[in-house]
Coordinates of N, CA and C in Angstrom, one line a residue:
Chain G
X1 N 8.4 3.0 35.2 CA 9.0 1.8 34.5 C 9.6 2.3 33.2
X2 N 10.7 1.7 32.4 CA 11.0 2.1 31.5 C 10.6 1.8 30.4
X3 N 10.9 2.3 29.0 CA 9.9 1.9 28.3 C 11.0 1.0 27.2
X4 N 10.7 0.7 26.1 CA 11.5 -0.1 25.2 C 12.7 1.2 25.3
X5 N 14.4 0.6 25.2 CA 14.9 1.4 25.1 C 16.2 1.0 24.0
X6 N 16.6 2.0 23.1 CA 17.0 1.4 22.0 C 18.6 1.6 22.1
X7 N 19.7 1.8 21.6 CA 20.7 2.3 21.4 C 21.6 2.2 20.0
X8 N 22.9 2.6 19.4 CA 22.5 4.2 19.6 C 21.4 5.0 18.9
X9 N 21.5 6.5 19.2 CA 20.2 6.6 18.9 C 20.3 7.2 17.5
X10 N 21.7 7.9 17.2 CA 22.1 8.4 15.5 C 23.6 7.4 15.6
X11 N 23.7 7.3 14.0 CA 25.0 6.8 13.6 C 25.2 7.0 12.3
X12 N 26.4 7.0 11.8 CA 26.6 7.8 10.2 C 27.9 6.1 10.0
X13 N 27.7 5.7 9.1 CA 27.7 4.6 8.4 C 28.5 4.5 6.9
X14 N 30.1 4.4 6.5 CA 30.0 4.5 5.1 C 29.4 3.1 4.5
X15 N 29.3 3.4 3.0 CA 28.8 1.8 2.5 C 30.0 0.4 2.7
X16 N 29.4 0.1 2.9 CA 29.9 -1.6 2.9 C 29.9 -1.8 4.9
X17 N 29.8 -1.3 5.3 CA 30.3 -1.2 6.7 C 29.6 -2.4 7.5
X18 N 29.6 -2.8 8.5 CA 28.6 -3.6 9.5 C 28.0 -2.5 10.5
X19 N 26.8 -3.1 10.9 CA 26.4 -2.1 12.1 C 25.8 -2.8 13.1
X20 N 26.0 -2.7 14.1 CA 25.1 -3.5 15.2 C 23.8 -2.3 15.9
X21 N 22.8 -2.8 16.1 CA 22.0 -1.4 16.8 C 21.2 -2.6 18.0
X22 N 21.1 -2.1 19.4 CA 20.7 -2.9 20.3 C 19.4 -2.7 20.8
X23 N 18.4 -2.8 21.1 CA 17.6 -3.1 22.2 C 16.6 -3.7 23.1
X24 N 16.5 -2.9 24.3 CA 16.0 -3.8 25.4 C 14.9 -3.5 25.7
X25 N 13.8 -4.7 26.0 CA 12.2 -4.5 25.5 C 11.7 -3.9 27.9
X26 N 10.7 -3.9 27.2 CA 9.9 -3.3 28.7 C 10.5 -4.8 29.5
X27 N 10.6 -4.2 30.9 CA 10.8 -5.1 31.5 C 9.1 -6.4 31.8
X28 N 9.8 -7.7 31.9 CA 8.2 -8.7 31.5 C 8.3 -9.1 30.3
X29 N 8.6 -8.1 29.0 CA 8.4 -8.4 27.9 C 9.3 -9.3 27.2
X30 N 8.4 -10.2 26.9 CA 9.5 -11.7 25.9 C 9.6 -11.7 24.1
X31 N 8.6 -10.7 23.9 CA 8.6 -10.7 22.4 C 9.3 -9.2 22.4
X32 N 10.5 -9.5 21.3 CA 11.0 -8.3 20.4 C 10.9 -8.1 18.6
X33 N 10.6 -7.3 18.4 CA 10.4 -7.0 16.7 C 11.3 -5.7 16.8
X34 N 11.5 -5.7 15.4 CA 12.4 -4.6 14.5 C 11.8 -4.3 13.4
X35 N 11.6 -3.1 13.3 CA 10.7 -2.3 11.9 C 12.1 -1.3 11.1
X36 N 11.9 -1.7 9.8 CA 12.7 -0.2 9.2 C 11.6 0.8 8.4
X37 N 11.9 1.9 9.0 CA 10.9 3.0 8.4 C 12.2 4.0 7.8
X38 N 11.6 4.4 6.4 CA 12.5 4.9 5.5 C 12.0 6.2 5.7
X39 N 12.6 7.2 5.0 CA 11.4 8.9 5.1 C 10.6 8.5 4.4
X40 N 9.2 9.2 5.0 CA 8.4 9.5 4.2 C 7.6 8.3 4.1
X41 N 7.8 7.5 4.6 CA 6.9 6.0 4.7 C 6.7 5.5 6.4
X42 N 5.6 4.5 5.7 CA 5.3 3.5 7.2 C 6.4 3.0 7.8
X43 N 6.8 2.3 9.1 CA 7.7 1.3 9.3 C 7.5 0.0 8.4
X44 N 8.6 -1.1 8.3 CA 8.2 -2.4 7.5 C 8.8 -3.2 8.6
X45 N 8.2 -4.2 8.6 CA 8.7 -5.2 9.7 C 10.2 -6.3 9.5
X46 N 10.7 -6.4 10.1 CA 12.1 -6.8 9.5 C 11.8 -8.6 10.0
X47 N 12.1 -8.0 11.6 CA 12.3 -9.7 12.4 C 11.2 -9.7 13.4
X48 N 10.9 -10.9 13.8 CA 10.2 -11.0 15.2 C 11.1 -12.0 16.0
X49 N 11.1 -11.6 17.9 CA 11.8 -12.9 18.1 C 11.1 -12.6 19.0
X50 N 10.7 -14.2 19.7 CA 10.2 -14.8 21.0 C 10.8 -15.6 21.9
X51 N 10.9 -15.7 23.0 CA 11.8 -16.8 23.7 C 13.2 -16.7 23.0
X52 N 13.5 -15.8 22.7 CA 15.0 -16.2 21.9 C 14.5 -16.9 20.3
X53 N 13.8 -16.9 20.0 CA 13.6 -17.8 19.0 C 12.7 -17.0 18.0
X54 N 13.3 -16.6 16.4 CA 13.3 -15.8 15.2 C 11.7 -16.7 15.3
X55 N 10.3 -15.9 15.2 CA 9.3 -16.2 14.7 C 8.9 -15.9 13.9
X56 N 9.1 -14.8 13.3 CA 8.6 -14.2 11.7 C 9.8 -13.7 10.8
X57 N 9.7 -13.2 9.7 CA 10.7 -12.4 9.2 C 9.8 -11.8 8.0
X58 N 10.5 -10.5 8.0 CA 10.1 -9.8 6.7 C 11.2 -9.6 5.4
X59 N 10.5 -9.1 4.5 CA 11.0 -9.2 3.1 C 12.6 -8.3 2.9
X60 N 13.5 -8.8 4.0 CA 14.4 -8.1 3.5 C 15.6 -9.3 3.4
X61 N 16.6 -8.7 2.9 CA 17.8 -9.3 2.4 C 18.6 -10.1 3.5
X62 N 20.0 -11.1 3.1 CA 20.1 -11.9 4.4 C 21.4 -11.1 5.0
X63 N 21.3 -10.0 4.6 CA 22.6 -8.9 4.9 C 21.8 -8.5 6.5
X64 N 20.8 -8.7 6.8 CA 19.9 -8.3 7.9 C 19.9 -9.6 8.5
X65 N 20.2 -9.8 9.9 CA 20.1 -10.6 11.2 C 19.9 -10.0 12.3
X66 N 19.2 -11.3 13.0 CA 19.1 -10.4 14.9 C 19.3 -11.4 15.3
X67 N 19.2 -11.1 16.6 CA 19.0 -12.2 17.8 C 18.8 -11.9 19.1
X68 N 18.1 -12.7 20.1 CA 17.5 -12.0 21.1 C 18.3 -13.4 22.1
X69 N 18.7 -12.6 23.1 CA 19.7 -12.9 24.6 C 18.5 -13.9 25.5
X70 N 19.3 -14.1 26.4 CA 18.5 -14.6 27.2 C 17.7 -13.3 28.4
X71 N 17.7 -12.7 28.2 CA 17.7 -11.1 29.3 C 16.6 -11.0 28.5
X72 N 16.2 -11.4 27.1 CA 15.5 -10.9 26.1 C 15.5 -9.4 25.0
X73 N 17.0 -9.0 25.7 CA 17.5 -7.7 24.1 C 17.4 -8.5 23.2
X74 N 18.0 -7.1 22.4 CA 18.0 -8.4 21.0 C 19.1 -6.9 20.2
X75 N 19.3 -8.0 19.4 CA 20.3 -7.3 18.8 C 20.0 -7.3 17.1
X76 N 19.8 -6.2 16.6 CA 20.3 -6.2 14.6 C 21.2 -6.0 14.2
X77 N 21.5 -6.7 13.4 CA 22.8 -6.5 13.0 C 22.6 -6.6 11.5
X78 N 23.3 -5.5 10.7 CA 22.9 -5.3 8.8 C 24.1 -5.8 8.4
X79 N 24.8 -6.4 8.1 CA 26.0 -6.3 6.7 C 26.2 -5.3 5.4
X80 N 27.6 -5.2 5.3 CA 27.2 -4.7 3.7 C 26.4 -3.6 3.3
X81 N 26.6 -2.3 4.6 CA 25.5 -1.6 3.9 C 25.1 -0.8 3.0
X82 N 24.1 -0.5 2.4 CA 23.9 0.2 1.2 C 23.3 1.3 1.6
X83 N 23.3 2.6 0.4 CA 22.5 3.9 1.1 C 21.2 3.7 1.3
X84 N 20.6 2.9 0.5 CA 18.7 2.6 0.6 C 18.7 2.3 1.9
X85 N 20.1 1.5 3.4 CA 19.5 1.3 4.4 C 19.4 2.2 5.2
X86 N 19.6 3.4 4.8 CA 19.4 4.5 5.8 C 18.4 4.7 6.0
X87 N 17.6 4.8 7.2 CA 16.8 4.4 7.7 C 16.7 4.8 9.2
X88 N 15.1 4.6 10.2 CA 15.0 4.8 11.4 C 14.7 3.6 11.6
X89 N 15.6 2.7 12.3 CA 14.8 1.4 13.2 C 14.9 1.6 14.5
X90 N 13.7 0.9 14.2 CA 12.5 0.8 15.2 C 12.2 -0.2 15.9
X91 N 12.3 -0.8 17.4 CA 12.3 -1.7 18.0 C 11.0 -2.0 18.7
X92 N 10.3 -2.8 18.9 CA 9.0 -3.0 19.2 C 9.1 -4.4 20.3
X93 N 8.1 -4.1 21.6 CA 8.2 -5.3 22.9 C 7.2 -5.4 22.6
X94 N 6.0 -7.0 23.3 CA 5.5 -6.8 23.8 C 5.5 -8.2 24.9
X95 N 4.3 -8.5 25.4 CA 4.3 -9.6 26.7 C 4.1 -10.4 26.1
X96 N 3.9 -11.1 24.9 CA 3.4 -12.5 24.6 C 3.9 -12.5 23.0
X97 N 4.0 -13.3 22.6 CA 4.2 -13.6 21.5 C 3.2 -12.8 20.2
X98 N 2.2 -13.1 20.7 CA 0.8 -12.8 19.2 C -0.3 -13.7 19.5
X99 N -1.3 -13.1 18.8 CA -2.5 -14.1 18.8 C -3.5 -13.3 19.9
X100 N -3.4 -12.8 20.8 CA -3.7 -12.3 21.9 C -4.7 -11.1 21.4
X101 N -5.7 -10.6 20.9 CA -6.3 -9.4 20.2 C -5.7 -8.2 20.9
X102 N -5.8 -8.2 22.3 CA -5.9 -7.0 22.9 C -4.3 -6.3 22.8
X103 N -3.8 -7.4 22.9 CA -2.3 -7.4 23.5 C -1.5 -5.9 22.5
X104 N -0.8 -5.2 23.5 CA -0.5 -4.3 23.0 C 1.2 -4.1 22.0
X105 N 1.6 -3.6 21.2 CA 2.9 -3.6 21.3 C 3.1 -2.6 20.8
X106 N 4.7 -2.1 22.0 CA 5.6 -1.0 22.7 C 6.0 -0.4 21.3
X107 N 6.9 0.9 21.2 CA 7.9 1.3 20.6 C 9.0 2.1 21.1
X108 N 10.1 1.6 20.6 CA 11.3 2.8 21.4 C 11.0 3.8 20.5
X109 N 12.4 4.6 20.6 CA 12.5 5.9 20.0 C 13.2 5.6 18.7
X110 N 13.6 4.8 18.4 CA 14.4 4.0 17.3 C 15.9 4.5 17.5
X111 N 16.6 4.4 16.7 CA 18.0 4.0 16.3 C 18.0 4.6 14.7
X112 N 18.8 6.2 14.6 CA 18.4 6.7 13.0 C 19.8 6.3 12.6
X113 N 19.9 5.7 11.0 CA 21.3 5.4 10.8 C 21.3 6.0 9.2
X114 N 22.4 6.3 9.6 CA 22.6 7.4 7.9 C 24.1 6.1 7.4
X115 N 23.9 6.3 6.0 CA 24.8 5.4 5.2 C 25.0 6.6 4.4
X116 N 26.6 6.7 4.5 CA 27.4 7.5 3.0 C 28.2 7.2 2.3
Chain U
X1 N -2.0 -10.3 0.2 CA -1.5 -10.3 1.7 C -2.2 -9.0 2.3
X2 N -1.7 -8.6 3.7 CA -2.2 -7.2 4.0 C -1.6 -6.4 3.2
X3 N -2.7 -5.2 3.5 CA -2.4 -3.4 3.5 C -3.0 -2.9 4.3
X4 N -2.7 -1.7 3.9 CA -3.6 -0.7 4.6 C -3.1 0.8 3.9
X5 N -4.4 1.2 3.6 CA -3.9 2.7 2.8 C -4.6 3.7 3.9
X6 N -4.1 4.8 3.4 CA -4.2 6.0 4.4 C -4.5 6.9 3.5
X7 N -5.3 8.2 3.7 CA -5.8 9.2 2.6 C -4.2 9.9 2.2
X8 N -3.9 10.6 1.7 CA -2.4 11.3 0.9 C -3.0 12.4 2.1
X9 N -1.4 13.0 2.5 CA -1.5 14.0 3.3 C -0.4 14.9 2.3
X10 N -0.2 16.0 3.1 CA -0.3 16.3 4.1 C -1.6 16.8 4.4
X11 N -2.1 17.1 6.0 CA -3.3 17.8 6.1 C -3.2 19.1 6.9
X12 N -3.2 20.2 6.4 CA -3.3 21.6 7.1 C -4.7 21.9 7.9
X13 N -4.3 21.9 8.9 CA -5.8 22.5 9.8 C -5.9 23.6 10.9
X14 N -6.8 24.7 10.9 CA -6.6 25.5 12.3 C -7.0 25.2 13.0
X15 N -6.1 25.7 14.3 CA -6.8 24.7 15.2 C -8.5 24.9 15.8
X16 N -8.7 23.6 16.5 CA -10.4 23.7 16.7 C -10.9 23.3 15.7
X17 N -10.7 23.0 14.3 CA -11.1 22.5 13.2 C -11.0 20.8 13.7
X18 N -12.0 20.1 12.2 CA -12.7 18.8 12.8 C -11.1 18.2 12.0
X19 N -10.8 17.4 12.1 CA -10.3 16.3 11.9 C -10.9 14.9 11.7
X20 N -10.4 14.6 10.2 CA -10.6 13.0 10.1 C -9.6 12.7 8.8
X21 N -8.8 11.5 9.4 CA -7.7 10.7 8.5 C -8.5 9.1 7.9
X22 N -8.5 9.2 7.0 CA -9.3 8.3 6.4 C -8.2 6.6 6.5
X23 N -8.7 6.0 6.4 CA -8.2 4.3 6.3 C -8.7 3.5 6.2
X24 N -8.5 2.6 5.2 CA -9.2 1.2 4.8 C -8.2 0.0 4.8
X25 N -8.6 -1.1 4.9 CA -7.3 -2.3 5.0 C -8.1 -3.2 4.1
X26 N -6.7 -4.3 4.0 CA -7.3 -5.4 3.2 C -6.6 -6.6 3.8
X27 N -7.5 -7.4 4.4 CA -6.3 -8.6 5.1 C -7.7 -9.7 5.2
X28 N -6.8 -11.1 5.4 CA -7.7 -12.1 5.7 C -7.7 -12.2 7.3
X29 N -8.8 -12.7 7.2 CA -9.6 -13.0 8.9 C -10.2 -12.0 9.5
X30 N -9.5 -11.6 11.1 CA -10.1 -10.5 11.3 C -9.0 -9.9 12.1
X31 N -8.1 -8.5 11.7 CA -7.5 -8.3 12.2 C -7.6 -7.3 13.8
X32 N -6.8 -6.9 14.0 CA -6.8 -5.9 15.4 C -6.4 -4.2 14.2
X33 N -7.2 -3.4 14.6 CA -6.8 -1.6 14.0 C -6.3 -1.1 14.9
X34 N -5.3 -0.3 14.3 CA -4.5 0.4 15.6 C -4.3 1.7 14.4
X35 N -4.4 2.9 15.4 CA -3.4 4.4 15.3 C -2.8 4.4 16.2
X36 N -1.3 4.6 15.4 CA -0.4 5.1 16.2 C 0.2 6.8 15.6
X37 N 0.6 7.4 16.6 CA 1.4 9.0 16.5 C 3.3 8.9 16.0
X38 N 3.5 9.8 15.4 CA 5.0 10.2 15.4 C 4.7 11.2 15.5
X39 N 5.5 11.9 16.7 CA 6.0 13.2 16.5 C 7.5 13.5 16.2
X40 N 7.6 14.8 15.8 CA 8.5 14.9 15.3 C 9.9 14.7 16.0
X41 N 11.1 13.8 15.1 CA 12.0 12.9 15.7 C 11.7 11.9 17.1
X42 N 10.3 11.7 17.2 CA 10.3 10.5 18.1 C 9.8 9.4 17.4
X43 N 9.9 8.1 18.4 CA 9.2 6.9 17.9 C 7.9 6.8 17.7
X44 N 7.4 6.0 17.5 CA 5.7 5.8 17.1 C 5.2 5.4 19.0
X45 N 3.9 6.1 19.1 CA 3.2 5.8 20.2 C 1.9 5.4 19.6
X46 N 1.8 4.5 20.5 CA -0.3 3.7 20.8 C -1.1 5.2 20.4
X47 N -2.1 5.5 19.5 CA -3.0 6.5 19.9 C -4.3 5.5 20.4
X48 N -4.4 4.3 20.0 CA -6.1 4.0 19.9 C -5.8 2.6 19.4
X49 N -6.9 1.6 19.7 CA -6.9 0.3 18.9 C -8.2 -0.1 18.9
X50 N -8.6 -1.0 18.5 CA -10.1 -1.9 18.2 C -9.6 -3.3 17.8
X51 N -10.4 -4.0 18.7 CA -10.0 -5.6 18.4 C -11.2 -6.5 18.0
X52 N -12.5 -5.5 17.4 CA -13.3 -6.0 16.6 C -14.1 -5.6 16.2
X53 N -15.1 -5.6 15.4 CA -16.0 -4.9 14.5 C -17.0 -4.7 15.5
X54 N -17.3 -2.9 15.0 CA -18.1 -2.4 16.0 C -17.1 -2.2 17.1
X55 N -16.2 -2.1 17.1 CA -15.1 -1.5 18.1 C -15.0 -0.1 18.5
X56 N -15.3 0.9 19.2 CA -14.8 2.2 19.5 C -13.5 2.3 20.3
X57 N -12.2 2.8 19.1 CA -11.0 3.0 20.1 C -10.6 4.6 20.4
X58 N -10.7 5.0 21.8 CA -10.5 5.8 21.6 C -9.5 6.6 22.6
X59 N -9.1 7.9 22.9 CA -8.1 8.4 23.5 C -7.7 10.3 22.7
X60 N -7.3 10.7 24.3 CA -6.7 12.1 24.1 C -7.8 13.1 22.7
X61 N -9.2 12.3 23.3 CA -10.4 13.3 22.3 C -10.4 12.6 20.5
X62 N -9.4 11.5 20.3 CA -9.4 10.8 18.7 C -10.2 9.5 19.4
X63 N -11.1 9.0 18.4 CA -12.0 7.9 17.8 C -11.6 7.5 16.7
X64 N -11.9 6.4 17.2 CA -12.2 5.5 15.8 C -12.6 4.5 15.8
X65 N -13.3 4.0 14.7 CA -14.4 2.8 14.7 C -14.2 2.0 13.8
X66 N -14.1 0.7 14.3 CA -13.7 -0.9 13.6 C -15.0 -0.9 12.8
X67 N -14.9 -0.6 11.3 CA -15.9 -0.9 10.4 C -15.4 -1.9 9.6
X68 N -16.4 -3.1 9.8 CA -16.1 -4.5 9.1 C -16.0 -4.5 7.5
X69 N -17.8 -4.0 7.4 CA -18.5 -4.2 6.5 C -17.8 -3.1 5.1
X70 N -17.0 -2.1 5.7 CA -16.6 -1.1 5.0 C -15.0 -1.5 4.9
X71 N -14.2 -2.1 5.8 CA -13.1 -2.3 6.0 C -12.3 -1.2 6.2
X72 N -12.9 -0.1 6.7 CA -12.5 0.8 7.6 C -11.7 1.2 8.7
X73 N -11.1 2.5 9.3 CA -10.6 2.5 10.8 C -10.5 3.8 10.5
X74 N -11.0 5.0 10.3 CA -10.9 6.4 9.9 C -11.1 6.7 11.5
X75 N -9.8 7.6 11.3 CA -9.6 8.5 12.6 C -9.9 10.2 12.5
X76 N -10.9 10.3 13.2 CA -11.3 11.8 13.7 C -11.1 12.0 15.3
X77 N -11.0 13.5 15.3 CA -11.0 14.4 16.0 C -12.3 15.6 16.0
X78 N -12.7 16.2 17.1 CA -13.5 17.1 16.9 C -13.0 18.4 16.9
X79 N -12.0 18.8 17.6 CA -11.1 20.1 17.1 C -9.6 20.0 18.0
X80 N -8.8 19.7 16.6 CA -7.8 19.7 16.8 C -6.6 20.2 17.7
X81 N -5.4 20.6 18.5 CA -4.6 21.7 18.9 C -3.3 21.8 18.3
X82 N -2.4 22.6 17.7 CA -1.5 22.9 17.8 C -0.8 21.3 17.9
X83 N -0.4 21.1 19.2 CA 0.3 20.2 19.8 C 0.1 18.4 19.2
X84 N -1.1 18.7 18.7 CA -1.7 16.9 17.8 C -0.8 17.1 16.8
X85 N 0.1 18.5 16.5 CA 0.9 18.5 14.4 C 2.1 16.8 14.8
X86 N 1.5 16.1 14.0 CA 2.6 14.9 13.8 C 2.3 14.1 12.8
X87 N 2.7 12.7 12.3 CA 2.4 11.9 11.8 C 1.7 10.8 12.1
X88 N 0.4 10.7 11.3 CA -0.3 9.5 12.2 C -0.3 8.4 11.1
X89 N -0.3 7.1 11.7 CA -0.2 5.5 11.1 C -1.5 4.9 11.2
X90 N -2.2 4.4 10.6 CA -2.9 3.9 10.8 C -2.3 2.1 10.6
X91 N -2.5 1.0 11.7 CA -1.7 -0.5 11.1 C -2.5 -1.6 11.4
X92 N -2.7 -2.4 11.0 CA -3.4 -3.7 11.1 C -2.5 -5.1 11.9
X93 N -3.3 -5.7 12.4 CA -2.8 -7.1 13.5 C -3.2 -7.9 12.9
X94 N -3.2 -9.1 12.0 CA -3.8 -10.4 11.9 C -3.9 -11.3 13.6
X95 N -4.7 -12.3 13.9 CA -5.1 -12.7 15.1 C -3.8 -13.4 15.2
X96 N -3.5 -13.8 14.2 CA -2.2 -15.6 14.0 C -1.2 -14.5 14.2
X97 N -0.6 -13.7 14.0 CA 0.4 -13.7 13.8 C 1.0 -12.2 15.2
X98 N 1.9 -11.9 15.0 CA 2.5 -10.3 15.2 C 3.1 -9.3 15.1
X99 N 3.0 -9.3 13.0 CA 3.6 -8.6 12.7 C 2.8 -7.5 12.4
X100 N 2.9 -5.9 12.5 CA 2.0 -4.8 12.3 C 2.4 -4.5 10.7
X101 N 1.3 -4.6 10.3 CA 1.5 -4.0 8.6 C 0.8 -2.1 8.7
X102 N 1.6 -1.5 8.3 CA 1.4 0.0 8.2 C 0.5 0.7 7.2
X103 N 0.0 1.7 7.0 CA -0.1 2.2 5.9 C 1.1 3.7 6.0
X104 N 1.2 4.2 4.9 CA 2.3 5.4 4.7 C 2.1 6.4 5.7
X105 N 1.5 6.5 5.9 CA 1.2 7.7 7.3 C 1.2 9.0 6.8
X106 N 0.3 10.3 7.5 CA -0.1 10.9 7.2 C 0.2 11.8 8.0
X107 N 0.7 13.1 7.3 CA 0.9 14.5 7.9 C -0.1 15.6 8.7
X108 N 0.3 15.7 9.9 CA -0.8 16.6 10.1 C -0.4 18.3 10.9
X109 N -0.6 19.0 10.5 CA -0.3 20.1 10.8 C -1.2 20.8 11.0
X110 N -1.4 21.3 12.3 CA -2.4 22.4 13.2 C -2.0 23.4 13.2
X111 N -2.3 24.8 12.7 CA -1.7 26.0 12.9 C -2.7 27.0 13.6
X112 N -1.9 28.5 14.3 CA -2.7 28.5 15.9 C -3.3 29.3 14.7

């Protein structure tokens, strides 16, 4: 089976630009999240979506949006970018929402995006 | 809110040497502990989890143990290979929710 799969996987970005970066979670899986991990650090959590429907969000700016299909991809989309968003994101599935202890969640390979 | 800290790396080791990456968290309730791996230019993988105190998670020869009382999740190995050199995460689950909070992650390098 396949596993979370992300696209693209590099992109070179000047500032101010838009970028879309896509992916599609394990097949089954209804929950997608998005992490940005900078060098040298942990991932940070961006968005969660379930059913199509934004459940969490993290501490970033409103230049950052997603949204998740009915298929259940999901799509980020940054505005405006700056060089601090250069970055590896990171797409995360899993089968259920949260709450679950055991429940595991996926990662792609991410999506590395250079801003110049 | 959460954390989770991780000992400063990097860590140099030959291989067959013991391994242990230290980790402590700080969160309300009772979260789920997870290590996860980076290798180099890939995404993060599952190494191990524990979904409650007194938990042994373990895999590919790494442990680790849900310490409540210490607020713990220190990952060892008994002797390392070459092929373990990556970055490891140590991240925390609150029960409510699903977002993974990280600590910085930690360098690890085996040399033969």
């Amino acid at each position: 089976d396949a596993g979370v799969t992300q696209s693209p996987t590099h992109l070179i970005k000047t500032r101010g630009q838009h970028v879309t970066l896509r992916c599609s979670p394990i097949s089954g899986h209804k929950s997608v999240s998005w992490y940005q991990q900078v060098l040298g650090q942990g991932p940070q959590f961006i968005f969660q979506y379930y059913e199509k429907e934004e459940r969490g969000r993290g501490n970033f700016p409103d230049r950052f949006s997603a949204r998740q299909f009915p298929n259940y991809s999901s799509e980020l989309n940054v505005n405006a970018l700056l060089l601090g968003d250069s970055a590896l994101y990171l797409c995360a599935s899993s089968s259920v929402e949260g709450g679950i202890s055991g429940n595991t969640i996926y990662f792609g390979e991410g999506s590395w995006l250079t801003v110049v | 809110g959460n954390s989770v800290t991780q000992m400063e790396g990097p860590v140099t080791l030959s291989e067959e040497a013991f391994l242990t990456i230290n980790c402590t968290y700080t969160a309300t309730g009772y979260p789920s502990l997870f290590w996860y791996v980076q290798y180099p230019g890939e995404g993060l993988q599952l190494l191990l989890k524990a979904t409650k105190a007194d938990d042994k998670g373990s895999n590919k020869g790494f442990e680790a143990t849900y310490r409540k009382e210490t607020t713990s999740f220190h990952l060892e190995k008994g002797s390392v290979q070459v092929s373990d050199s990556a970055v490891y995460f140590c991240a925390l689950r609150e029960y409510s929710n699903y977002k993974l909070t990280f600590g910085k992650g930690t360098l690890l390098t085996v040399n033969p």
